[in-house]
Amino acid sequence: MNFIQGMAMMGLILTTGWLGAQDTKVETDVGSQLGLGFVELFNGKDLTNWADVNTSPKTWSVKDGLMVCTGKPIGVMRSTKKYENFILVIEWRHMEAGGNSGVFLWSDARPEGNRLPRGMEVQMLELQWPYIHADRNGKPRHLGYVSGELFGAGGMRAIPENPRGSRSMSYEMRCKGKGEWNRYVVVAVDGTVKLSINGKFVNGIREADGRKGYLCLEAEGAEIHFRRVSIMELPDGRAEELGMVLGGELEGKKD
């Protein structure tokens, strides 16, 4: 099977949500067809592959095979390597109602005044967040916040597929609440991001003005756990084919 055929297979799997299945054999088979493979960025034992930026030695730890973040102080931990075109699989769960976190793509890992860096943020909010952070009149915040919203942080700009202001909100609310595991599959290619939540692609953003940088995991006030962080890099010169496969995948959901 040549690379373009492999990309077509990947497109089918992404569109149908197979890559979101719990059976990791699917991912292994896809990687084999593409001549690529996933690398585990979390080994379940320590924080190899990660470097603290502006949190504290107590913020991040490993317990019972899980990466545990206390959420305090607000800040990020970054990957030791920069990434450009890739597929990221990340599994997470909030441990507190209204918890706030996220993963930054293509980040410079240089936090500004709010302690968070520039980058494309893939939001991770617990389902009670809009109610806990209601406005002064008691009206809950927009529910779009809590299901994998995508947005440029720290001045990064991009065009949302399903706009809510400058952010892109999911077409379908698929995140689970406190204590339950969520699975994101993030496809990041040439400034375009497509997001699958728990087995289905539901969000996208494109033409980001930053396309290479660190991954950053965010501490933002509440305990969150990660049990898997895996990445498949897409070599230079091969991202275009995957972009062509995925380019129109979300448009059909607007009808």
Coordinates of C-alpha atoms in Angstrom, one line a residue, residues 20-240:
G20 CA -11.4 7.0 18.8
A21 CA -12.1 3.4 19.8
Q22 CA -10.5 2.0 23.0
D23 CA -8.9 -0.8 21.1
T24 CA -5.4 0.5 20.4
K25 CA -4.8 -2.3 17.9
V26 CA -6.6 -0.1 15.4
E27 CA -4.0 2.7 15.9
T28 CA -1.2 0.2 15.5
D29 CA -2.6 -1.1 12.3
V30 CA -3.1 2.4 10.9
G31 CA 0.4 3.3 11.8
S32 CA 1.7 0.2 10.1
Q33 CA -0.2 1.1 6.9
L34 CA 1.3 4.6 6.9
G35 CA 4.8 3.4 7.7
L36 CA 4.6 5.5 10.8
G37 CA 4.0 4.9 14.5
F38 CA 2.8 6.4 17.8
V39 CA 5.3 7.4 20.4
E40 CA 4.2 7.4 24.0
L41 CA 4.9 10.8 25.6
F42 CA 3.8 9.5 29.0
N43 CA 5.4 6.2 30.1
G44 CA 3.3 5.7 33.3
K45 CA 6.3 5.9 35.5
D46 CA 7.8 9.4 35.4
L47 CA 7.7 12.7 33.6
T48 CA 10.3 11.9 31.0
N49 CA 9.6 13.9 27.8
W50 CA 8.2 16.8 29.8
A51 CA 9.7 20.0 31.3
D52 CA 8.0 22.4 33.8
V53 CA 7.7 25.9 32.6
N54 CA 6.1 28.0 35.4
T55 CA 4.3 25.7 37.8
S56 CA 6.0 24.0 40.8
P57 CA 7.7 20.7 41.6
K58 CA 4.5 19.6 43.4
T59 CA 2.1 20.5 40.5
W60 CA 2.9 17.4 38.4
S61 CA 3.5 13.8 39.6
V62 CA 2.9 10.2 38.7
K63 CA 0.7 8.0 40.9
D64 CA -0.6 4.5 40.1
G65 CA 0.4 4.9 36.4
L66 CA -1.4 8.2 36.0
M67 CA -0.1 11.7 35.4
V68 CA -1.6 13.8 38.2
C69 CA -1.8 17.6 38.0
T70 CA -2.9 19.5 41.1
G71 CA -3.9 22.5 39.0
K72 CA -1.9 24.9 41.2
P73 CA -0.3 27.2 40.5
I74 CA -1.7 28.2 37.2
G75 CA 0.8 27.5 34.4
V76 CA 2.0 24.8 32.0
M77 CA 4.4 21.9 31.5
R78 CA 5.8 21.5 28.0
S79 CA 7.0 18.7 25.8
T80 CA 10.8 18.5 25.5
K81 CA 10.4 18.5 21.7
K82 CA 8.7 20.8 19.2
Y83 CA 6.1 19.3 16.8
E84 CA 4.6 20.5 13.5
N85 CA 2.3 18.0 11.8
F86 CA 1.0 15.1 13.9
I87 CA -1.8 13.1 15.4
L88 CA -2.1 13.3 19.1
V89 CA -4.1 10.9 21.3
I90 CA -4.7 12.1 24.9
E91 CA -6.9 10.7 27.6
W92 CA -7.9 12.8 30.6
R93 CA -10.4 13.2 33.4
H94 CA -11.3 16.0 35.8
M95 CA -11.4 15.3 39.5
E96 CA -13.3 18.4 40.6
A97 CA -16.6 20.0 39.5
G98 CA -15.9 22.9 37.1
G99 CA -12.3 21.9 36.6
N100 CA -10.3 23.8 33.9
S101 CA -7.4 22.6 31.8
G102 CA -6.3 22.1 28.2
V103 CA -3.5 21.1 25.9
F104 CA -1.7 23.8 23.8
L105 CA -0.5 22.9 20.3
W106 CA 2.3 24.7 18.4
S107 CA 3.1 26.7 21.5
D108 CA 6.1 29.0 22.2
A109 CA 5.9 27.9 25.9
R110 CA 6.6 31.5 27.0
P111 CA 3.8 32.5 29.4
E112 CA 2.6 36.1 29.5
G113 CA 0.8 38.0 32.2
N114 CA -2.0 35.4 32.7
R115 CA 0.7 32.7 33.1
L116 CA -0.4 30.9 29.9
P117 CA 1.5 30.8 26.6
R118 CA 0.8 31.5 23.0
G119 CA -0.6 28.5 21.2
M120 CA -3.6 26.7 19.8
E121 CA -5.6 25.6 22.9
V122 CA -7.7 22.4 22.9
Q123 CA -10.0 23.1 25.9
M124 CA -10.6 20.6 28.6
L125 CA -13.4 21.8 31.0
E126 CA -15.5 19.8 33.4
L127 CA -19.2 20.0 32.6
Q128 CA -20.2 22.1 35.6
W129 CA -17.9 25.0 34.7
P130 CA -20.6 27.1 32.9
Y131 CA -22.8 27.0 36.0
I132 CA -20.1 27.5 38.6
H133 CA -18.8 30.5 36.6
A134 CA -22.2 32.0 35.9
D135 CA -22.4 35.7 35.2
R136 CA -23.4 38.3 37.9
N137 CA -27.0 37.8 37.0
G138 CA -26.8 34.0 37.6
K139 CA -26.9 33.1 33.9
P140 CA -24.7 30.1 33.1
R141 CA -21.8 30.6 30.6
H142 CA -22.2 29.3 27.1
L143 CA -22.2 25.5 27.0
G144 CA -19.8 25.5 24.1
Y145 CA -17.0 26.0 26.6
V146 CA -17.2 22.5 27.9
S147 CA -16.8 20.3 24.8
G148 CA -13.4 20.7 23.3
E149 CA -13.5 24.3 22.2
L150 CA -10.6 25.3 19.9
F151 CA -9.0 28.8 20.0
G152 CA -5.8 30.7 19.5
A153 CA -4.4 31.7 22.9
G154 CA -1.9 34.4 23.6
G155 CA -2.5 36.2 20.3
M156 CA -2.4 33.2 18.0
R157 CA -5.0 33.7 15.2
A158 CA -7.0 31.1 13.2
I159 CA -10.3 30.6 11.4
P160 CA -12.9 28.6 13.3
E161 CA -15.0 25.9 11.5
N162 CA -18.0 26.5 13.8
P163 CA -17.5 30.0 15.1
R164 CA -18.4 31.3 18.5
G165 CA -16.6 34.6 18.2
S166 CA -12.9 33.8 17.5
R167 CA -13.4 30.3 19.0
S168 CA -14.6 27.1 17.3
M169 CA -17.2 25.2 19.3
S170 CA -18.0 21.5 18.8
Y171 CA -21.0 20.5 16.7
E172 CA -21.9 18.0 19.4
M173 CA -21.4 18.0 23.2
R174 CA -19.5 14.7 23.8
C175 CA -17.3 15.3 26.9
K176 CA -18.0 13.3 30.1
G177 CA -18.0 14.8 33.6
K178 CA -16.0 14.6 36.8
G179 CA -14.3 11.3 37.4
E180 CA -14.9 9.9 33.9
W181 CA -12.3 9.4 31.2
N182 CA -12.4 11.4 28.0
R183 CA -10.4 10.7 24.9
Y184 CA -9.2 13.3 22.4
V185 CA -7.7 12.5 19.0
V186 CA -6.2 15.7 17.6
V187 CA -5.1 15.9 14.0
A188 CA -2.8 18.9 13.5
V189 CA -1.7 19.5 9.9
D190 CA -0.3 22.7 8.2
G191 CA -2.2 25.0 10.5
T192 CA -5.4 23.0 10.6
V193 CA -6.7 21.2 13.6
K194 CA -9.4 18.5 13.7
L195 CA -10.7 17.2 17.0
S196 CA -12.4 13.9 17.8
I197 CA -14.0 13.6 21.3
N198 CA -14.7 10.1 22.5
G199 CA -14.8 8.5 19.1
K200 CA -16.3 11.2 16.8
F201 CA -14.8 14.2 15.0
V202 CA -16.8 17.3 16.1
N203 CA -14.6 20.4 15.8
G204 CA -12.0 22.1 13.7
I205 CA -10.1 25.3 13.2
R206 CA -7.8 26.3 10.3
E207 CA -5.1 28.7 9.0
A208 CA -3.4 29.1 12.4
D209 CA -0.6 31.6 12.2
G210 CA 1.6 29.3 14.3
R211 CA 2.3 25.9 12.9
K212 CA 5.2 24.5 14.9
G213 CA 6.0 24.4 18.6
Y214 CA 5.7 22.6 21.9
L215 CA 2.8 20.7 23.4
C216 CA 1.8 22.3 26.7
L217 CA -0.3 20.7 29.4
E218 CA -2.2 23.2 31.5
A219 CA -2.7 23.6 35.2
E220 CA -5.5 25.9 35.9
G221 CA -6.8 25.6 39.4
A222 CA -8.2 22.1 39.7
E223 CA -6.9 18.5 39.8
I224 CA -6.8 16.7 36.5
H225 CA -5.4 13.2 35.5
F226 CA -3.9 12.0 32.3
R227 CA -3.4 8.3 31.5
R228 CA -2.2 8.5 27.9
V229 CA -0.4 11.0 25.8
S230 CA 0.7 9.6 22.4
I231 CA 1.8 11.2 19.2
M232 CA 2.4 10.2 15.6
E233 CA 4.5 12.7 13.7
L234 CA 3.8 13.2 10.0
P235 CA 7.0 13.8 8.0
D236 CA 7.5 16.9 5.9
G237 CA 6.0 16.6 2.4
R238 CA 3.3 14.1 3.6
A239 CA 0.9 16.4 5.4
E240 CA -0.7 17.7 2.3

